[in-house]
C-alpha positions as a LaTeX table, in Angstrom:
\begin{tabular}{lrrr}
\hline
Residue & $x$ (\AA) & $y$ (\AA) & $z$ (\AA) \\
\hline
Met1 & $-9.13$ & 41.14 & $-19.73$ \\
Ala2 & $-9.37$ & 40.80 & $-23.52$ \\
Thr3 & $-7.90$ & 42.90 & $-26.30$ \\
Trp4 & $-9.79$ & 41.98 & $-29.46$ \\
Asn5 & $-8.48$ & 42.41 & $-32.99$ \\
Leu6 & $-11.18$ & 44.57 & $-34.61$ \\
Ser7 & $-9.66$ & 44.76 & $-38.09$ \\
Asn8 & $-12.50$ & 42.71 & $-39.65$ \\
Thr9 & $-15.27$ & 44.33 & $-37.61$ \\
Ile10 & $-18.03$ & 45.88 & $-39.72$ \\
His11 & $-20.68$ & 46.35 & $-37.02$ \\
His12 & $-20.12$ & 47.39 & $-33.43$ \\
Leu13 & $-23.33$ & 46.92 & $-31.45$ \\
Leu14 & $-23.69$ & 49.04 & $-28.34$ \\
Ile15 & $-26.35$ & 47.27 & $-26.26$ \\
Cys16 & $-27.97$ & 49.39 & $-23.58$ \\
Asn17 & $-28.01$ & 47.70 & $-20.21$ \\
Gly18 & $-29.16$ & 50.73 & $-18.26$ \\
Ser19 & $-31.81$ & 50.28 & $-15.57$ \\
Ser20 & $-34.85$ & 50.95 & $-17.81$ \\
Cys21 & $-33.64$ & 48.56 & $-20.52$ \\
Asn22 & $-32.66$ & 45.94 & $-17.92$ \\
Arg23 & $-36.17$ & 45.99 & $-16.46$ \\
Val24 & $-37.57$ & 44.89 & $-19.85$ \\
Gly25 & $-35.02$ & 42.25 & $-20.79$ \\
Ala26 & $-31.73$ & 43.86 & $-21.87$ \\
Glu27 & $-29.70$ & 41.04 & $-20.33$ \\
Asp28 & $-31.66$ & 38.41 & $-22.27$ \\
Leu29 & $-31.31$ & 40.49 & $-25.44$ \\
Thr30 & $-27.55$ & 40.85 & $-24.88$ \\
Gln31 & $-27.07$ & 37.13 & $-24.39$ \\
Glu32 & $-29.29$ & 36.21 & $-27.36$ \\
Leu33 & $-27.40$ & 38.62 & $-29.65$ \\
Arg34 & $-24.04$ & 37.24 & $-28.56$ \\
Met35 & $-25.20$ & 33.64 & $-28.96$ \\
Glu36 & $-26.63$ & 34.27 & $-32.47$ \\
Ile37 & $-23.43$ & 36.03 & $-33.54$ \\
Ser38 & $-21.35$ & 33.15 & $-32.21$ \\
Ile39 & $-23.53$ & 30.40 & $-33.73$ \\
Arg40 & $-23.28$ & 32.07 & $-37.14$ \\
Gly41 & $-19.51$ & 32.49 & $-36.83$ \\
Leu42 & $-19.78$ & 36.27 & $-37.05$ \\
Asp43 & $-17.66$ & 37.20 & $-34.03$ \\
Asp44 & $-14.96$ & 38.64 & $-36.30$ \\
Met45 & $-17.50$ & 40.82 & $-38.16$ \\
Ile46 & $-19.92$ & 41.88 & $-35.38$ \\
His47 & $-18.53$ & 43.11 & $-32.06$ \\
Thr48 & $-20.80$ & 43.78 & $-29.07$ \\
Thr49 & $-20.40$ & 46.06 & $-26.10$ \\
Arg50 & $-22.77$ & 46.19 & $-23.16$ \\
Thr51 & $-23.27$ & 49.83 & $-22.14$ \\
Arg52 & $-24.99$ & 51.69 & $-19.38$ \\
Cys53 & $-27.88$ & 54.03 & $-20.19$ \\
Asn54 & $-27.85$ & 55.54 & $-23.67$ \\
Gly55 & $-30.45$ & 58.18 & $-22.79$ \\
Arg56 & $-33.40$ & 56.88 & $-24.84$ \\
Cys57 & $-35.27$ & 55.07 & $-22.05$ \\
His58 & $-38.61$ & 55.48 & $-23.84$ \\
Asp59 & $-37.22$ & 53.32 & $-26.68$ \\
Lys60 & $-36.05$ & 50.43 & $-24.48$ \\
Cys61 & $-34.31$ & 48.07 & $-25.29$ \\
Val62 & $-31.89$ & 50.19 & $-27.31$ \\
Val63 & $-29.10$ & 48.91 & $-29.56$ \\
Ile64 & $-26.82$ & 51.26 & $-31.52$ \\
Asn65 & $-25.08$ & 50.01 & $-34.65$ \\
Tyr66 & $-21.76$ & 51.80 & $-35.00$ \\
Pro67 & $-20.30$ & 53.10 & $-37.32$ \\
Gln68 & $-23.46$ & 53.09 & $-39.45$ \\
Gly69 & $-25.20$ & 55.26 & $-36.88$ \\
Asn70 & $-28.55$ & 53.50 & $-36.62$ \\
Trp71 & $-30.27$ & 53.45 & $-33.24$ \\
Tyr72 & $-32.76$ & 50.62 & $-32.78$ \\
Lys73 & $-35.68$ & 50.68 & $-30.36$ \\
Asp74 & $-37.84$ & 48.10 & $-28.66$ \\
Leu75 & $-35.57$ & 45.18 & $-29.50$ \\
Lys76 & $-36.40$ & 41.86 & $-27.90$ \\
Pro77 & $-34.65$ & 38.47 & $-27.93$ \\
Glu78 & $-37.14$ & 37.19 & $-30.52$ \\
Asp79 & $-35.99$ & 39.98 & $-32.91$ \\
Val80 & $-32.36$ & 38.84 & $-32.89$ \\
Thr81 & $-32.36$ & 36.58 & $-35.97$ \\
Ile82 & $-34.03$ & 39.15 & $-38.22$ \\
Phe83 & $-31.90$ & 41.92 & $-36.68$ \\
Ile84 & $-28.65$ & 40.10 & $-37.53$ \\
Asp85 & $-30.02$ & 39.39 & $-41.04$ \\
Ser86 & $-30.68$ & 43.13 & $-41.36$ \\
Leu87 & $-27.10$ & 43.97 & $-40.46$ \\
Leu88 & $-25.66$ & 41.43 & $-42.90$ \\
Asp89 & $-27.89$ & 42.63 & $-45.76$ \\
Asn90 & $-27.62$ & 46.33 & $-44.81$ \\
Lys91 & $-31.44$ & 46.58 & $-44.85$ \\
Asp92 & $-33.88$ & 47.29 & $-42.05$ \\
Tyr93 & $-36.07$ & 44.21 & $-41.78$ \\
Thr94 & $-37.03$ & 45.03 & $-38.21$ \\
Gly95 & $-38.82$ & 48.36 & $-38.70$ \\
Lys96 & $-37.27$ & 49.37 & $-35.39$ \\
Ile97 & $-34.79$ & 52.08 & $-36.35$ \\
Ser98 & $-35.46$ & 55.08 & $-34.13$ \\
His99 & $-32.65$ & 57.34 & $-35.37$ \\
Ser100 & $-30.35$ & 57.27 & $-38.40$ \\
Tyr101 & $-27.16$ & 59.24 & $-38.85$ \\
Asn102 & $-27.12$ & 61.49 & $-41.95$ \\
Asn103 & $-23.51$ & 62.82 & $-41.73$ \\
His104 & $-24.74$ & 65.98 & $-39.97$ \\
Gly105 & $-26.83$ & 64.62 & $-37.11$ \\
Phe106 & $-29.56$ & 62.11 & $-36.46$ \\
Asp107 & $-32.88$ & 61.83 & $-38.28$ \\
Arg108 & $-35.64$ & 60.65 & $-35.96$ \\
Ser109 & $-38.19$ & 58.20 & $-37.33$ \\
Pro110 & $-41.64$ & 59.86 & $-37.39$ \\
Glu111 & $-43.29$ & 57.60 & $-34.80$ \\
Val112 & $-40.47$ & 57.99 & $-32.28$ \\
Val113 & $-40.79$ & 60.31 & $-29.28$ \\
Thr114 & $-38.65$ & 63.44 & $-29.73$ \\
Gly115 & $-37.43$ & 63.53 & $-26.15$ \\
Ile116 & $-36.37$ & 66.50 & $-24.07$ \\
Arg117 & $-33.41$ & 68.82 & $-24.53$ \\
Lys118 & $-30.48$ & 68.20 & $-22.22$ \\
Asp119 & $-30.45$ & 70.40 & $-19.13$ \\
Pro120 & $-26.78$ & 71.28 & $-18.40$ \\
Asp121 & $-27.36$ & 71.08 & $-14.62$ \\
Lys122 & $-28.91$ & 67.63 & $-14.91$ \\
Val123 & $-26.09$ & 66.46 & $-17.20$ \\
Lys124 & $-23.52$ & 67.59 & $-14.61$ \\
Lys125 & $-25.40$ & 65.73 & $-11.88$ \\
Val126 & $-25.56$ & 62.39 & $-13.72$ \\
Ser127 & $-22.05$ & 62.67 & $-15.22$ \\
Lys128 & $-20.19$ & 62.36 & $-11.93$ \\
\hline
\end{tabular}
């Protein structure tokens, strides 16, 4: 088990590996991201965490950039180089941001599906 020193981390990528994302290549995306980060010597600056479902299955494959608060949709292994460039330059070259944090909540990009409100009973059922 590892305990990483995160003191130089600028980007923490939360990579959805829930069932919907996995069906469309989340594992390949995860491995490609990690390889690109390693090849570029960015492991100290960009940390990755594989997650379970992030609740935006329509947007699969989902990657969240923390602490900036950008949620990315429809990422594929072939997007990785330009995605990492975007992070380093703090610009969205991908055109795949689905939600951006505005210090009060998330702004949804216009073309992105709104989604449904959380049903407390359903949340209880899946949060066991």
